[in-house]
Tab-separated table of C-alpha atoms in Angstrom:
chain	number	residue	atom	x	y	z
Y	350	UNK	CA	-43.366	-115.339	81.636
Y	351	UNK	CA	-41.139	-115.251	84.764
Y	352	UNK	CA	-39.957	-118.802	84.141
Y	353	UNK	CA	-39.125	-117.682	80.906
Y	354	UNK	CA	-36.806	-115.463	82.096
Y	355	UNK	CA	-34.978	-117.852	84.472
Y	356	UNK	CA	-35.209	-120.077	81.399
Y	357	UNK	CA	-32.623	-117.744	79.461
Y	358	UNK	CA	-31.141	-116.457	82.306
Y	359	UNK	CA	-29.599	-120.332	83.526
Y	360	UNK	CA	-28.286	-120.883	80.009
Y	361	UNK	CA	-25.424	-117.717	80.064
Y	362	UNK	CA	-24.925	-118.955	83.885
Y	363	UNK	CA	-24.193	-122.783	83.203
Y	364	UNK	CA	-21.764	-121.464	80.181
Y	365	UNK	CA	-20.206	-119.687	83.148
Y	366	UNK	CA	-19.712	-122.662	85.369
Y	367	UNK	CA	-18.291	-124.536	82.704
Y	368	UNK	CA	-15.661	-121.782	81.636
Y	369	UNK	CA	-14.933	-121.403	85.934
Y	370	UNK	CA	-14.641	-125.380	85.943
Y	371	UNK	CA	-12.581	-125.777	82.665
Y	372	UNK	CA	-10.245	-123.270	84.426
Y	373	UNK	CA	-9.850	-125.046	87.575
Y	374	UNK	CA	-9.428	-128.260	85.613
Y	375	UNK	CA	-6.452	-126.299	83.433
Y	376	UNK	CA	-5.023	-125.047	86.598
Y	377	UNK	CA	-5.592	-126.925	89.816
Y	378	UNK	CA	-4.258	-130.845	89.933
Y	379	UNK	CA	-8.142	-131.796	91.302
Y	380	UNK	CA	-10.501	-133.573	89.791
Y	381	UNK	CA	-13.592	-131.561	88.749
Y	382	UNK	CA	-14.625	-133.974	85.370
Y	383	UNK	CA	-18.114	-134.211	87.902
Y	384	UNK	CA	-18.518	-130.614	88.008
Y	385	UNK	CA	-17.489	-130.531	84.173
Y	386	UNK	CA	-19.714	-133.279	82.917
Y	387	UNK	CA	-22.798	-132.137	85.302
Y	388	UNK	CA	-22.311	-128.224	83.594
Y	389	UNK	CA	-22.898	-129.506	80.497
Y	390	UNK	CA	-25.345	-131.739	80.933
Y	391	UNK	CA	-27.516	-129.492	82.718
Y	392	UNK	CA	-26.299	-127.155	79.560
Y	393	UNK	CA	-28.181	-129.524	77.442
Y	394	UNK	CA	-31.121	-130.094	79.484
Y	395	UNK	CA	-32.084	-126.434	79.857
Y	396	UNK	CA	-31.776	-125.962	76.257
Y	397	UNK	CA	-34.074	-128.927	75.613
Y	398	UNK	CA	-36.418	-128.022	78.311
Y	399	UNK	CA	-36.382	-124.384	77.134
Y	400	UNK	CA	-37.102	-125.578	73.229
Y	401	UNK	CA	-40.270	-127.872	75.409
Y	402	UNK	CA	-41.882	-125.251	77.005
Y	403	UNK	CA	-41.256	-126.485	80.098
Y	404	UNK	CA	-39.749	-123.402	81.741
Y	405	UNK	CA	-40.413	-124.326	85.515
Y	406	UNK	CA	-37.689	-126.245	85.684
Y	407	UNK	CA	-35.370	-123.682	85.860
Y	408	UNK	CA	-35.144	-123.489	88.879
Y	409	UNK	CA	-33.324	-126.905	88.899
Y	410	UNK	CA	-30.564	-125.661	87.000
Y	411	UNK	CA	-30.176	-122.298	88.608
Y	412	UNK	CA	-29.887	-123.560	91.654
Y	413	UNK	CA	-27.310	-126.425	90.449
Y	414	UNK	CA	-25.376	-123.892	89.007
Y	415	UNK	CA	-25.148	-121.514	92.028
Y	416	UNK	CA	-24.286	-125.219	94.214
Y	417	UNK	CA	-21.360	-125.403	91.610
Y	418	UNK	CA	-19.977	-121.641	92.041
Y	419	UNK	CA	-20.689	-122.110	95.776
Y	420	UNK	CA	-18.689	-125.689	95.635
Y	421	UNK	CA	-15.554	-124.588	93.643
Y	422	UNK	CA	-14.208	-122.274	96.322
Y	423	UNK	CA	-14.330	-126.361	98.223
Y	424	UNK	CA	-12.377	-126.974	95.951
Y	425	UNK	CA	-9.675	-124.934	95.614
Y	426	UNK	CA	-9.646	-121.471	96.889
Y	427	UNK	CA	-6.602	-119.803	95.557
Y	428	UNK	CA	-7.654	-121.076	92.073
Y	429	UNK	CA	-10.956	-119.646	92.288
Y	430	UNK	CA	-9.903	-116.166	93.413
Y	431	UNK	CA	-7.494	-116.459	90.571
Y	432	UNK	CA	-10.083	-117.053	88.334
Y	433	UNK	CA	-12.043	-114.141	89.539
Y	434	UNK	CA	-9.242	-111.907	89.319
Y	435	UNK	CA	-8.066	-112.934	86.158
Y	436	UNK	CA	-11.680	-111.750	84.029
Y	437	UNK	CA	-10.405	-108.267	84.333
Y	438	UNK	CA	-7.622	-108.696	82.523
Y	439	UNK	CA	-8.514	-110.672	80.224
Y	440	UNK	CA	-11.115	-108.354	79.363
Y	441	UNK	CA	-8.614	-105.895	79.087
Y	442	UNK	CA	-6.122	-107.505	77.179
Y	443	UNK	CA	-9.023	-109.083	74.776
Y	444	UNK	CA	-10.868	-105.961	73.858
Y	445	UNK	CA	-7.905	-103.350	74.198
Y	446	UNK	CA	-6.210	-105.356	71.793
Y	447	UNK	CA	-6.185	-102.903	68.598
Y	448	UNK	CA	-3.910	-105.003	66.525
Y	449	UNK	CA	-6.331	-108.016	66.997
Y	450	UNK	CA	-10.023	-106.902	67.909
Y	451	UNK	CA	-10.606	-106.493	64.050
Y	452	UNK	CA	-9.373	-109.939	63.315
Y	453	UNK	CA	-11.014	-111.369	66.637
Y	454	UNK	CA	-14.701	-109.824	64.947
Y	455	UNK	CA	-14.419	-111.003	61.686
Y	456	UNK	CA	-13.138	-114.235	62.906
Y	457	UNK	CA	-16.139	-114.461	65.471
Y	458	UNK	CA	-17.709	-115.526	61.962
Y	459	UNK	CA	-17.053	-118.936	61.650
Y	460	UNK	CA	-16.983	-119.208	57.789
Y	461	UNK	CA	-14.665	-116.196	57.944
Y	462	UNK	CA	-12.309	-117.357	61.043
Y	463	UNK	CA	-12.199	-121.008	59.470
Y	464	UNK	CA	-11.103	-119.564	56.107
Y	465	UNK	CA	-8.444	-117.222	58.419
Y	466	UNK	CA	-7.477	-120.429	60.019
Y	467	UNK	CA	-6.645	-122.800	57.068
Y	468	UNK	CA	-4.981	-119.898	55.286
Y	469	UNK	CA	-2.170	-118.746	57.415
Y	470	UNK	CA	-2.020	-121.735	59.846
Y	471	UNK	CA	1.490	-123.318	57.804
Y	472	UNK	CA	2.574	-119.797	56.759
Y	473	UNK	CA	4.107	-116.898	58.934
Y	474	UNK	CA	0.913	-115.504	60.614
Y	475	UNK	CA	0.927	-118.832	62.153
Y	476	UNK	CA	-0.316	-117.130	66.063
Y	477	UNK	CA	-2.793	-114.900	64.165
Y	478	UNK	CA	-4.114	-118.237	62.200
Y	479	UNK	CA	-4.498	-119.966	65.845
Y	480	UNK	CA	-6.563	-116.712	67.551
Y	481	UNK	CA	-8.468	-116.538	64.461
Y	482	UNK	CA	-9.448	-120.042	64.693
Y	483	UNK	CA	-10.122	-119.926	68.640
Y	484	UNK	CA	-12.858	-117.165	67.941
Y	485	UNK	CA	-14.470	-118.918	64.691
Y	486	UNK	CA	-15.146	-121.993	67.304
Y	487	UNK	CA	-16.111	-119.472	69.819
Y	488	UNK	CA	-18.584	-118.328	67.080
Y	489	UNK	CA	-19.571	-121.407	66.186
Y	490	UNK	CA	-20.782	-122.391	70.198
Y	491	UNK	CA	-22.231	-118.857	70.441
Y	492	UNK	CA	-24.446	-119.121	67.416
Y	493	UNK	CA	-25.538	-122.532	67.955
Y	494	UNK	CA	-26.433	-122.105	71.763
Y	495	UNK	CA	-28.447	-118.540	70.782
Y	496	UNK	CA	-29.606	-120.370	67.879
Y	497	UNK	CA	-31.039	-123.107	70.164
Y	498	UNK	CA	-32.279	-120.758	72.389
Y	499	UNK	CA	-33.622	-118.381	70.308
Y	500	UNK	CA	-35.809	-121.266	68.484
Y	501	UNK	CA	-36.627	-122.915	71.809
Y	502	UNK	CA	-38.206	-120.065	72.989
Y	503	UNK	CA	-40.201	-119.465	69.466
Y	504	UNK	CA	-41.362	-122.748	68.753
């Protein structure tokens, strides 16, 4: 049962390293398409060795995901203390948000966001349209990873 819980625990960590590597690749002029293409990967693999049974190797991707956290201040240090210091805000400015948050939630729907989306993308609510879209795919990734998951673990 322990591996189990390192199981699911890797999976929310290796989303992690790709968002902190997708952010150094938006920001930084270095090459991290390794670090990228190893996250998800390794993404992949833990959700198939979850969905096996085959929990023990965990501790592969936990520990390839704390070499990749470790590795990115390598990599650039000012961008990765950016990074860091930039979840707060974003946090802040995502859920304080009172205009948005109830168009952010239903959006988080995909069937609902996509509809959003295609609706007011050509009309004047054509920055709403674009959030709403960027938190049906959000949705979308979120459902289908816990989806994954969720079954992995089951079956």
């Amino acid at each position: 049962m322990d591996y189990l819980v390192l199981g699911v625990f890797t999976l929310p960590l290796t989303v992690f390293v790709l968002i902190y590597y997708s952010y150094l690749f938006r920001h930084t002029d270095h090459d991290v398409s390794f670090f990228l293409s190893v996250s998800l990967i390794s993404l992949v693999m833990n959700l198939f060795t979850n969905g096996g049974g085959l929990y023990e190797l965990a501790f592969l991707y936990l520990g390839i995901a704390v070499l990749f956290i470790a590795l990115g201040f390598a990599v650039d240090t000012q961008a990765t203390v950016a990074f860091y210091t930039s979840i707060g805000p974003w946090f802040k400015n995502t859920f304080t948000n009172v205009k948005l948050i109830g168009w952010q939630a239903l959006s988080f729907c995909f069937p609902a966001g996509a509809a959003l989306y295609f609706a007011w993308y050509k009309g004047e609510k054509h920055e709403l349209a674009v959030e709403c879209g960027k938190c049906a795919l959000w949705g979308l990734l979120s459902i289908a990873v816990l989806l994954w998951a969720i079954l992995g673990i089951v079956l």
